[in-house]
PDB file of C-alpha atoms and ligand atoms in Angstrom:
ATOM      1  CA  MET E   1      -3.279   6.181  -1.539  1.00  0.00           C
ATOM      2  CA  PRO E   2      -1.112   4.805   0.677  1.00  0.00           C
ATOM      3  CA  GLU E   3       2.157   3.695  -0.728  1.00  0.00           C
ATOM      4  CA  LEU E   4       4.945   1.556   0.272  1.00  0.00           C
ATOM      5  CA  PRO E   5       6.215   3.590   2.956  1.00  0.00           C
ATOM      6  CA  GLU E   6       2.942   4.520   4.656  1.00  0.00           C
ATOM      7  CA  VAL E   7       2.198   0.978   4.790  1.00  0.00           C
ATOM      8  CA  GLU E   8       5.555   0.431   6.260  1.00  0.00           C
ATOM      9  CA  GLY E   9       4.925   3.046   8.989  1.00  0.00           C
ATOM     10  CA  VAL E  10       1.473   1.208   9.367  1.00  0.00           C
ATOM     11  CA  VAL E  11       2.963  -1.998   9.921  1.00  0.00           C
ATOM     12  CA  ARG E  12       5.724  -0.856  12.054  1.00  0.00           C
ATOM     13  CA  SER E  13       3.241   0.791  14.728  1.00  0.00           C
ATOM     14  CA  LEU E  14       0.892  -2.228  14.626  1.00  0.00           C
ATOM     15  CA  GLN E  15       3.622  -4.580  15.276  1.00  0.00           C
ATOM     16  CA  PRO E  16       4.491  -3.646  19.022  1.00  0.00           C
ATOM     17  CA  VAL E  17       0.721  -3.420  19.969  1.00  0.00           C
ATOM     18  CA  VAL E  18      -1.249  -6.536  18.464  1.00  0.00           C
ATOM     19  CA  THR E  19       1.730  -9.361  17.954  1.00  0.00           C
ATOM     20  CA  GLY E  20       0.622 -12.008  20.197  1.00  0.00           C
ATOM     21  CA  LYS E  21      -2.828 -11.029  20.722  1.00  0.00           C
ATOM     22  CA  THR E  22      -5.890 -13.146  20.543  1.00  0.00           C
ATOM     23  CA  ILE E  23      -8.747 -12.051  18.371  1.00  0.00           C
ATOM     24  CA  HIS E  24     -11.967 -12.743  20.664  1.00  0.00           C
ATOM     25  CA  HIS E  25     -14.689 -10.730  18.896  1.00  0.00           C
ATOM     26  CA  VAL E  26     -15.203  -9.433  15.118  1.00  0.00           C
ATOM     27  CA  THR E  27     -18.061  -6.889  14.135  1.00  0.00           C
ATOM     28  CA  ILE E  28     -18.341  -6.261  10.582  1.00  0.00           C
ATOM     29  CA  SER E  29     -20.148  -3.381   9.365  1.00  0.00           C
ATOM     30  CA  LYS E  30     -23.996  -3.266   8.184  1.00  0.00           C
ATOM     31  CA  ILE E  31     -22.525  -1.487   5.037  1.00  0.00           C
ATOM     32  CA  ILE E  32     -20.321  -4.632   3.982  1.00  0.00           C
ATOM     33  CA  LYS E  33     -23.154  -7.180   5.024  1.00  0.00           C
ATOM     34  CA  GLN E  34     -25.621  -5.410   2.780  1.00  0.00           C
ATOM     35  CA  ALA E  35     -23.002  -4.905  -0.199  1.00  0.00           C
ATOM     36  CA  LYS E  36     -21.927  -9.022   0.174  1.00  0.00           C
ATOM     37  CA  GLU E  37     -25.819  -9.751   0.183  1.00  0.00           C
ATOM     38  CA  GLN E  38     -26.079  -7.628  -3.278  1.00  0.00           C
ATOM     39  CA  GLY E  39     -23.303  -9.801  -4.420  1.00  0.00           C
ATOM     40  CA  LYS E  40     -20.720  -7.077  -4.447  1.00  0.00           C
ATOM     41  CA  GLU E  41     -17.056  -7.556  -3.077  1.00  0.00           C
ATOM     42  CA  CYS E  42     -16.902  -4.990  -0.575  1.00  0.00           C
ATOM     43  CA  ILE E  43     -13.707  -4.850   1.147  1.00  0.00           C
ATOM     44  CA  ILE E  44     -13.870  -8.522   2.620  1.00  0.00           C
ATOM     45  CA  LYS E  45     -12.937 -10.707  -0.362  1.00  0.00           C
ATOM     46  CA  ALA E  46     -14.110 -14.121  -1.683  1.00  0.00           C
ATOM     47  CA  VAL E  47     -15.926 -15.268   1.805  1.00  0.00           C
ATOM     48  CA  ASP E  48     -19.070 -14.109   3.299  1.00  0.00           C
ATOM     49  CA  PRO E  49     -19.192 -11.670   6.199  1.00  0.00           C
ATOM     50  CA  ASP E  50     -20.221 -14.543   8.575  1.00  0.00           C
ATOM     51  CA  SER E  51     -17.243 -17.116   7.482  1.00  0.00           C
ATOM     52  CA  PHE E  52     -14.697 -14.447   7.726  1.00  0.00           C
ATOM     53  CA  GLN E  53     -15.957 -13.495  11.403  1.00  0.00           C
ATOM     54  CA  GLN E  54     -15.909 -17.070  12.625  1.00  0.00           C
ATOM     55  CA  ALA E  55     -12.870 -18.056  10.639  1.00  0.00           C
ATOM     56  CA  ILE E  56     -10.243 -15.050  12.670  1.00  0.00           C
ATOM     57  CA  GLU E  57     -12.058 -15.263  15.879  1.00  0.00           C
ATOM     58  CA  GLY E  58     -10.177 -17.164  18.552  1.00  0.00           C
ATOM     59  CA  MET E  59      -7.008 -16.656  16.442  1.00  0.00           C
ATOM     60  CA  THR E  60      -3.950 -14.999  17.748  1.00  0.00           C
ATOM     61  CA  ILE E  61      -1.611 -12.481  15.616  1.00  0.00           C
ATOM     62  CA  LYS E  62       1.910 -14.248  15.807  1.00  0.00           C
ATOM     63  CA  SER E  63       3.621 -11.640  13.407  1.00  0.00           C
ATOM     64  CA  ILE E  64       2.590  -8.642  10.941  1.00  0.00           C
ATOM     65  CA  GLU E  65       4.751  -7.537   7.917  1.00  0.00           C
ATOM     66  CA  ARG E  66       4.484  -5.605   4.989  1.00  0.00           C
ATOM     67  CA  ARG E  67       4.640  -7.183   1.434  1.00  0.00           C
ATOM     68  CA  SER E  68       4.750  -4.526  -1.210  1.00  0.00           C
ATOM     69  CA  LYS E  69       1.779  -2.486  -0.213  1.00  0.00           C
ATOM     70  CA  TYR E  70       0.005  -5.481   1.537  1.00  0.00           C
ATOM     71  CA  ILE E  71      -0.195  -5.945   5.188  1.00  0.00           C
ATOM     72  CA  PHE E  72       0.328  -9.721   6.322  1.00  0.00           C
ATOM     73  CA  PHE E  73      -1.355 -10.627   9.208  1.00  0.00           C
ATOM     74  CA  HIS E  74       0.399 -14.271  10.257  1.00  0.00           C
ATOM     75  CA  LEU E  75      -2.197 -15.951  12.473  1.00  0.00           C
ATOM     76  CA  GLU E  76      -2.564 -19.118  14.300  1.00  0.00           C
ATOM     77  CA  LYS E  77      -5.208 -21.419  15.679  1.00  0.00           C
ATOM     78  CA  GLU E  78      -4.448 -24.737  17.587  1.00  0.00           C
ATOM     79  CA  GLY E  79      -0.782 -24.877  15.917  1.00  0.00           C
ATOM     80  CA  ASN E  80      -1.986 -24.141  12.371  1.00  0.00           C
ATOM     81  CA  PRO E  81      -0.923 -21.056  10.310  1.00  0.00           C
ATOM     82  CA  TYR E  82      -3.486 -18.702   8.530  1.00  0.00           C
ATOM     83  CA  LEU E  83      -2.881 -15.535   6.872  1.00  0.00           C
ATOM     84  CA  LEU E  84      -4.870 -12.360   6.958  1.00  0.00           C
ATOM     85  CA  VAL E  85      -4.025  -9.941   4.039  1.00  0.00           C
ATOM     86  CA  ASN E  86      -5.196  -6.199   3.952  1.00  0.00           C
ATOM     87  CA  HIS E  87      -4.607  -3.664   1.026  1.00  0.00           C
ATOM     88  CA  LEU E  88      -5.493  -0.167   2.325  1.00  0.00           C
ATOM     89  CA  GLY E  89      -7.055   0.928  -0.921  1.00  0.00           C
ATOM     90  CA  MET E  90      -7.300   4.540  -1.474  1.00  0.00           C
ATOM     91  CA  THR E  91      -8.378   5.522   2.264  1.00  0.00           C
ATOM     92  CA  GLY E  92      -8.307   2.361   4.572  1.00  0.00           C
ATOM     93  CA  ALA E  93      -6.695   3.048   7.951  1.00  0.00           C
ATOM     94  CA  TRP E  94      -6.201   0.905  11.043  1.00  0.00           C
ATOM     95  CA  PHE E  95      -6.664   2.296  14.773  1.00  0.00           C
ATOM     96  CA  HIS E  96      -5.566   0.626  17.897  1.00  0.00           C
ATOM     97  CA  VAL E  97      -7.669   2.009  20.791  1.00  0.00           C
ATOM     98  CA  SER E  98      -8.844   1.083  24.249  1.00  0.00           C
ATOM     99  CA  GLN E  99     -12.639   1.830  23.468  1.00  0.00           C
ATOM    100  CA  LEU E 100     -14.420   2.998  20.127  1.00  0.00           C
ATOM    101  CA  SER E 101     -14.610   6.636  21.158  1.00  0.00           C
ATOM    102  CA  ASP E 102     -10.756   7.149  21.118  1.00  0.00           C
ATOM    103  CA  ILE E 103     -11.325   7.340  17.535  1.00  0.00           C
ATOM    104  CA  THR E 104     -11.924  11.035  17.614  1.00  0.00           C
ATOM    105  CA  GLU E 105     -12.257  12.000  13.902  1.00  0.00           C
ATOM    106  CA  GLU E 106     -15.788  11.388  13.105  1.00  0.00           C
ATOM    107  CA  LYS E 107     -15.501  10.159   9.629  1.00  0.00           C
ATOM    108  CA  PHE E 108     -13.433   7.528  10.450  1.00  0.00           C
ATOM    109  CA  LEU E 109     -15.479   6.370  13.167  1.00  0.00           C
ATOM    110  CA  LYS E 110     -18.614   6.438  10.705  1.00  0.00           C
ATOM    111  CA  HIS E 111     -16.790   4.094   8.390  1.00  0.00           C
ATOM    112  CA  ALA E 112     -15.389   1.571  10.887  1.00  0.00           C
ATOM    113  CA  HIS E 113     -16.026  -1.792   8.811  1.00  0.00           C
ATOM    114  CA  VAL E 114     -13.970  -4.205  10.610  1.00  0.00           C
ATOM    115  CA  LEU E 115     -13.775  -4.201  14.356  1.00  0.00           C
ATOM    116  CA  ILE E 116     -11.455  -6.724  16.242  1.00  0.00           C
ATOM    117  CA  GLN E 117     -11.931  -6.732  19.943  1.00  0.00           C
ATOM    118  CA  PHE E 118      -8.608  -8.813  21.470  1.00  0.00           C
ATOM    119  CA  ASP E 119      -8.974 -10.658  24.643  1.00  0.00           C
ATOM    120  CA  ASP E 120      -7.397  -7.818  26.519  1.00  0.00           C
ATOM    121  CA  ASP E 121     -10.657  -6.031  25.885  1.00  0.00           C
ATOM    122  CA  ASN E 122      -8.473  -3.468  23.311  1.00  0.00           C
ATOM    123  CA  TRP E 123      -9.824  -2.842  19.744  1.00  0.00           C
ATOM    124  CA  LEU E 124      -8.014  -3.041  16.213  1.00  0.00           C
ATOM    125  CA  VAL E 125     -10.547  -1.269  13.957  1.00  0.00           C
ATOM    126  CA  TYR E 126     -10.063  -1.087  10.179  1.00  0.00           C
ATOM    127  CA  SER E 127     -11.782   2.462   8.942  1.00  0.00           C
ATOM    128  CA  ASP E 128     -12.303   2.762   5.190  1.00  0.00           C
ATOM    129  CA  ILE E 129     -14.138   5.891   3.748  1.00  0.00           C
ATOM    130  CA  ARG E 130     -14.051   4.942   0.005  1.00  0.00           C
ATOM    131  CA  ARG E 131     -14.119   1.139   0.486  1.00  0.00           C
ATOM    132  CA  PHE E 132     -11.285   0.274  -1.960  1.00  0.00           C
ATOM    133  CA  GLY E 133      -9.359  -1.492   0.704  1.00  0.00           C
ATOM    134  CA  GLU E 134      -8.900  -5.624   0.879  1.00  0.00           C
ATOM    135  CA  MET E 135      -9.147  -8.031   3.280  1.00  0.00           C
ATOM    136  CA  ARG E 136      -8.544 -11.635   2.577  1.00  0.00           C
ATOM    137  CA  PHE E 137      -8.703 -14.565   4.860  1.00  0.00           C
ATOM    138  CA  LEU E 138      -5.818 -17.351   3.509  1.00  0.00           C
ATOM    139  CA  HIS E 139      -5.001 -20.894   4.503  1.00  0.00           C
ATOM    140  CA  GLU E 140      -1.947 -20.482   2.138  1.00  0.00           C
ATOM    141  CA  LEU E 141      -0.670 -17.615  -0.180  1.00  0.00           C
ATOM    142  CA  ALA E 142      -1.135 -19.570  -3.375  1.00  0.00           C
ATOM    143  CA  GLU E 143      -4.558 -19.361  -2.755  1.00  0.00           C
ATOM    144  CA  HIS E 144      -4.868 -15.821  -4.368  1.00  0.00           C
ATOM    145  CA  PRO E 145      -2.303 -16.286  -7.088  1.00  0.00           C
ATOM    146  CA  PRO E 146      -1.525 -12.425  -7.409  1.00  0.00           C
ATOM    147  CA  LEU E 147       0.267 -12.448  -4.296  1.00  0.00           C
ATOM    148  CA  LEU E 148       2.863 -14.938  -5.491  1.00  0.00           C
ATOM    149  CA  GLU E 149       3.300 -13.077  -8.778  1.00  0.00           C
ATOM    150  CA  MET E 150       4.711  -9.556  -6.753  1.00  0.00           C
ATOM    151  CA  ALA E 151       8.059  -8.384  -7.279  1.00  0.00           C
ATOM    152  CA  PRO E 152      10.583  -9.214  -4.800  1.00  0.00           C
ATOM    153  CA  GLU E 153      10.779  -6.574  -1.617  1.00  0.00           C
ATOM    154  CA  PRO E 154      12.760  -3.354  -3.244  1.00  0.00           C
ATOM    155  CA  PHE E 155      15.449  -3.560  -0.207  1.00  0.00           C
ATOM    156  CA  SER E 156      16.173  -7.159  -0.891  1.00  0.00           C
ATOM    157  CA  ASP E 157      19.083  -8.389  -2.654  1.00  0.00           C
ATOM    158  CA  GLU E 158      16.922  -9.972  -5.308  1.00  0.00           C
ATOM    159  CA  ALA E 159      14.980  -6.915  -6.356  1.00  0.00           C
ATOM    160  CA  LEU E 160      17.719  -5.203  -8.755  1.00  0.00           C
ATOM    161  CA  PRO E 161      18.309  -8.460 -10.932  1.00  0.00           C
ATOM    162  CA  HIS E 162      14.809  -9.176 -11.167  1.00  0.00           C
ATOM    163  CA  PHE E 163      13.880  -5.413 -11.995  1.00  0.00           C
ATOM    164  CA  LEU E 164      16.823  -5.772 -14.698  1.00  0.00           C
ATOM    165  CA  GLU E 165      15.595  -8.804 -16.182  1.00  0.00           C
ATOM    166  CA  ARG E 166      11.883  -7.889 -16.195  1.00  0.00           C
ATOM    167  CA  ALA E 167      12.721  -4.218 -17.590  1.00  0.00           C
ATOM    168  CA  ASN E 168      14.909  -6.078 -20.305  1.00  0.00           C
ATOM    169  CA  LEU E 169      11.817  -8.081 -21.780  1.00  0.00           C
ATOM    170  CA  PRO E 170      10.797  -7.087 -25.111  1.00  0.00           C
ATOM    171  CA  LYS E 171       7.036  -6.345 -23.843  1.00  0.00           C
ATOM    172  CA  TYR E 172       8.402  -3.519 -21.896  1.00  0.00           C
ATOM    173  CA  ALA E 173      10.275  -1.983 -24.593  1.00  0.00           C
ATOM    174  CA  ASN E 174       7.780   0.311 -25.674  1.00  0.00           C
ATOM    175  CA  LYS E 175       6.455   1.305 -22.703  1.00  0.00           C
ATOM    176  CA  ALA E 176       6.573   4.604 -21.102  1.00  0.00           C
ATOM    177  CA  VAL E 177       9.158   4.452 -18.063  1.00  0.00           C
ATOM    178  CA  LYS E 178       6.594   5.448 -15.161  1.00  0.00           C
ATOM    179  CA  GLU E 179       4.247   2.436 -16.291  1.00  0.00           C
ATOM    180  CA  VAL E 180       7.043  -0.092 -16.010  1.00  0.00           C
ATOM    181  CA  ILE E 181       8.301   1.248 -12.789  1.00  0.00           C
ATOM    182  CA  MET E 182       4.670   1.493 -11.348  1.00  0.00           C
ATOM    183  CA  ASP E 183       4.115  -2.295 -12.519  1.00  0.00           C
ATOM    184  CA  GLY E 184       4.458  -4.569  -9.509  1.00  0.00           C
ATOM    185  CA  HIS E 185       5.504  -7.556 -11.235  1.00  0.00           C
ATOM    186  CA  VAL E 186       8.862  -5.463 -12.249  1.00  0.00           C
ATOM    187  CA  ILE E 187       9.560  -3.289  -8.965  1.00  0.00           C
ATOM    188  CA  ALA E 188       7.277  -3.821  -6.007  1.00  0.00           C
ATOM    189  CA  GLY E 189       5.520  -0.742  -4.268  1.00  0.00           C
ATOM    190  CA  CYS E 190       6.737   2.236  -6.376  1.00  0.00           C
ATOM    191  CA  GLY E 191       3.398   4.116  -6.861  1.00  0.00           C
ATOM    192  CA  ASN E 192       2.443   7.249  -8.308  1.00  0.00           C
ATOM    193  CA  ILE E 193       3.907   9.601  -6.086  1.00  0.00           C
ATOM    194  CA  TYR E 194       7.104   8.029  -5.566  1.00  0.00           C
ATOM    195  CA  ALA E 195       7.501   7.182  -9.375  1.00  0.00           C
ATOM    196  CA  THR E 196       6.545  10.884 -10.012  1.00  0.00           C
ATOM    197  CA  GLU E 197       9.383  12.045  -7.741  1.00  0.00           C
ATOM    198  CA  VAL E 198      11.996   9.751  -8.716  1.00  0.00           C
ATOM    199  CA  LEU E 199      11.561  10.409 -12.593  1.00  0.00           C
ATOM    200  CA  PHE E 200      11.701  14.290 -11.656  1.00  0.00           C
ATOM    201  CA  LYS E 201      15.066  13.643  -9.692  1.00  0.00           C
ATOM    202  CA  MET E 202      16.569  11.723 -12.642  1.00  0.00           C
ATOM    203  CA  ASN E 203      15.318  14.185 -15.558  1.00  0.00           C
ATOM    204  CA  ILE E 204      13.530  11.577 -16.961  1.00  0.00           C
ATOM    205  CA  HIS E 205      10.159  12.360 -18.811  1.00  0.00           C
ATOM    206  CA  PRO E 206       7.646   9.819 -17.677  1.00  0.00           C
ATOM    207  CA  ALA E 207       6.520   8.896 -21.032  1.00  0.00           C
ATOM    208  CA  ARG E 208       9.978   8.420 -22.350  1.00  0.00           C
ATOM    209  CA  LYS E 209      10.219   4.705 -23.833  1.00  0.00           C
ATOM    210  CA  LEU E 210      12.167   2.390 -21.717  1.00  0.00           C
ATOM    211  CA  SER E 211      13.907   1.042 -24.702  1.00  0.00           C
ATOM    212  CA  ARG E 212      15.390   4.827 -24.581  1.00  0.00           C
ATOM    213  CA  ILE E 213      16.829   4.147 -21.336  1.00  0.00           C
ATOM    214  CA  SER E 214      20.462   2.662 -20.939  1.00  0.00           C
ATOM    215  CA  GLN E 215      21.107  -0.377 -19.011  1.00  0.00           C
ATOM    216  CA  GLN E 216      23.315   1.816 -16.519  1.00  0.00           C
ATOM    217  CA  ARG E 217      20.391   4.574 -16.353  1.00  0.00           C
ATOM    218  CA  LYS E 218      18.436   1.452 -15.664  1.00  0.00           C
ATOM    219  CA  ILE E 219      20.412   0.696 -12.324  1.00  0.00           C
ATOM    220  CA  GLU E 220      20.506   4.426 -11.261  1.00  0.00           C
ATOM    221  CA  LEU E 221      16.556   4.248 -11.600  1.00  0.00           C
ATOM    222  CA  PHE E 222      16.397   1.301  -9.495  1.00  0.00           C
ATOM    223  CA  GLU E 223      18.405   2.566  -6.838  1.00  0.00           C
ATOM    224  CA  THR E 224      16.694   6.017  -6.616  1.00  0.00           C
ATOM    225  CA  ILE E 225      13.461   4.273  -6.471  1.00  0.00           C
ATOM    226  CA  VAL E 226      14.815   2.320  -3.295  1.00  0.00           C
ATOM    227  CA  HIS E 227      16.604   5.486  -2.042  1.00  0.00           C
ATOM    228  CA  VAL E 228      13.117   7.555  -2.260  1.00  0.00           C
ATOM    229  CA  LEU E 229      11.060   4.984  -0.678  1.00  0.00           C
ATOM    230  CA  GLN E 230      13.575   4.440   2.064  1.00  0.00           C
ATOM    231  CA  GLU E 231      13.777   8.210   2.726  1.00  0.00           C
ATOM    232  CA  SER E 232      10.101   8.349   3.022  1.00  0.00           C
ATOM    233  CA  ILE E 233      10.010   5.290   5.362  1.00  0.00           C
ATOM    234  CA  ASP E 234      12.298   7.208   7.777  1.00  0.00           C
ATOM    235  CA  VAL E 235       9.973  10.446   7.618  1.00  0.00           C
ATOM    236  CA  GLY E 236       6.899   8.505   8.270  1.00  0.00           C
ATOM    237  CA  GLY E 237       5.283   8.349   4.917  1.00  0.00           C
ATOM    238  CA  SER E 238       3.400  11.174   3.135  1.00  0.00           C
ATOM    239  CA  THR E 239       0.151  12.257   4.121  1.00  0.00           C
ATOM    240  CA  ILE E 240      -1.905  13.022   1.262  1.00  0.00           C
ATOM    241  CA  SER E 241      -5.800  12.900   1.393  1.00  0.00           C
ATOM    242  CA  ASP E 242      -7.080  10.460   4.015  1.00  0.00           C
ATOM    243  CA  TYR E 243      -3.951   8.347   4.761  1.00  0.00           C
ATOM    244  CA  ARG E 244      -3.637   8.113   8.518  1.00  0.00           C
ATOM    245  CA  ASN E 245      -0.689   6.102  10.528  1.00  0.00           C
ATOM    246  CA  ILE E 246      -2.341   3.804  13.126  1.00  0.00           C
ATOM    247  CA  ASN E 247      -3.792   6.237  15.661  1.00  0.00           C
ATOM    248  CA  GLY E 248      -4.300   8.861  13.203  1.00  0.00           C
ATOM    249  CA  GLU E 249      -0.778   9.947  13.280  1.00  0.00           C
ATOM    250  CA  ALA E 250       0.353  11.672   9.916  1.00  0.00           C
ATOM    251  CA  GLY E 251       3.877  11.436   8.217  1.00  0.00           C
ATOM    252  CA  SER E 252       5.936  14.175   7.042  1.00  0.00           C
ATOM    253  CA  MET E 253       7.152  13.108   3.379  1.00  0.00           C
ATOM    254  CA  GLN E 254       4.610  15.667   1.652  1.00  0.00           C
ATOM    255  CA  HIS E 255       6.845  18.578   2.666  1.00  0.00           C
ATOM    256  CA  ARG E 256       9.553  16.697   1.071  1.00  0.00           C
ATOM    257  CA  LEU E 257       8.108  15.958  -2.217  1.00  0.00           C
ATOM    258  CA  LYS E 258       9.134  17.934  -5.398  1.00  0.00           C
ATOM    259  CA  MET E 259       7.267  17.349  -8.565  1.00  0.00           C
ATOM    260  CA  TYR E 260       3.968  15.169  -7.286  1.00  0.00           C
ATOM    261  CA  GLY E 261       1.000  17.644  -6.916  1.00  0.00           C
ATOM    262  CA  LYS E 262       3.123  20.807  -8.156  1.00  0.00           C
ATOM    263  CA  LYS E 263       2.247  23.357 -10.262  1.00  0.00           C
ATOM    264  CA  THR E 264       5.825  25.046 -10.699  1.00  0.00           C
ATOM    265  CA  CYS E 265       9.102  23.062 -11.036  1.00  0.00           C
ATOM    266  CA  PRO E 266      11.606  23.879  -7.967  1.00  0.00           C
ATOM    267  CA  THR E 267      14.546  23.541 -10.388  1.00  0.00           C
ATOM    268  CA  CYS E 268      13.673  26.108 -13.209  1.00  0.00           C
ATOM    269  CA  ASN E 269      10.349  27.646 -11.711  1.00  0.00           C
ATOM    270  CA  GLY E 270       8.901  26.783 -15.293  1.00  0.00           C
ATOM    271  CA  ASP E 271       4.831  25.599 -15.155  1.00  0.00           C
ATOM    272  CA  THR E 272       4.806  21.984 -14.651  1.00  0.00           C
ATOM    273  CA  LYS E 273       2.669  19.889 -17.241  1.00  0.00           C
ATOM    274  CA  GLN E 274       0.347  16.741 -16.596  1.00  0.00           C
ATOM    275  CA  LYS E 275      -0.362  13.713 -18.710  1.00  0.00           C
ATOM    276  CA  ILE E 276      -2.400  10.688 -18.074  1.00  0.00           C
ATOM    277  CA  ILE E 277       0.166   7.903 -18.345  1.00  0.00           C
ATOM    278  CA  SER E 278      -1.490   4.238 -18.313  1.00  0.00           C
ATOM    279  CA  GLY E 279      -4.650   5.751 -16.760  1.00  0.00           C
ATOM    280  CA  ARG E 280      -2.635   7.457 -14.190  1.00  0.00           C
ATOM    281  CA  ASN E 281      -2.030  11.490 -13.847  1.00  0.00           C
ATOM    282  CA  SER E 282       1.201  12.459 -14.115  1.00  0.00           C
ATOM    283  CA  VAL E 283       3.058  15.656 -13.202  1.00  0.00           C
ATOM    284  CA  TYR E 284       6.314  16.403 -14.664  1.00  0.00           C
ATOM    285  CA  CYS E 285       8.572  19.364 -15.987  1.00  0.00           C
ATOM    286  CA  PRO E 286       8.641  19.700 -19.515  1.00  0.00           C
ATOM    287  CA  ASN E 287      11.925  21.709 -19.225  1.00  0.00           C
ATOM    288  CA  CYS E 288      13.893  19.623 -16.849  1.00  0.00           C
ATOM    289  CA  GLN E 289      12.509  15.708 -17.858  1.00  0.00           C
ATOM    290  CA  HIS E 290      13.324  14.624 -21.536  1.00  0.00           C
TER     291      HIS E 290
HETATM  292 ZN1   ZN D 301      12.183  22.389 -14.332  1.00  0.00          ZN
END
């Protein structure tokens, strides 16, 4: 699943190629249309595919930014601002190509679900093999309240005070530290891969209760999360399973991961263990993490 650094990589590659472009035509896949006819919320959320298509045709992409693990396309039509919000889910990927046959991996072409043609004839294609991704057309952010409840960006000045304030709330005291740092209300953008790495780096057992971590260690925990996310952004994210950068490029952070997906601990050479914590598989070293 693409995490914050991977989404940042996608946004950085999209910015120069689609900013200022006007959406000429939108095609929605038959799979989405059929699912929506059966009442399923498949990729395009809240509205029917025809309304979605008509809404964004003719709009200009003014800017693109990442917010947590979401991609915000800021759109404009006749002077009015709109928002297209995309979450890549498990396997979402964007391709910017001059013709569809430039998408060389068959599986991405086969699962192309939203095809945007610009007025310069280039295409921006959203492909999603498992279809857990989301796209929402909004007039304003408040139309989808969960977007307003996200913690501040981890790299912003407000993020640490927000993290400490939330992490010290009584409701989190008895929760596993891993569950808390993966909670988007506490800190934005720390998913399973990076939570696993951060806790290993700090020798903290993923199931340790938050109340057993001192204020000083909480600050270090926050700083380590930010450091690991930044390191991953710098090397283009992790290429795990079907994540691809725009135009199919792969990042290299996966070569730097020390605990995620590992059978042996790189520090003590002992066997790692796995435990399910709040529904997510957690790998850790029982010798090094307490
Ligand atoms: Zn170890």
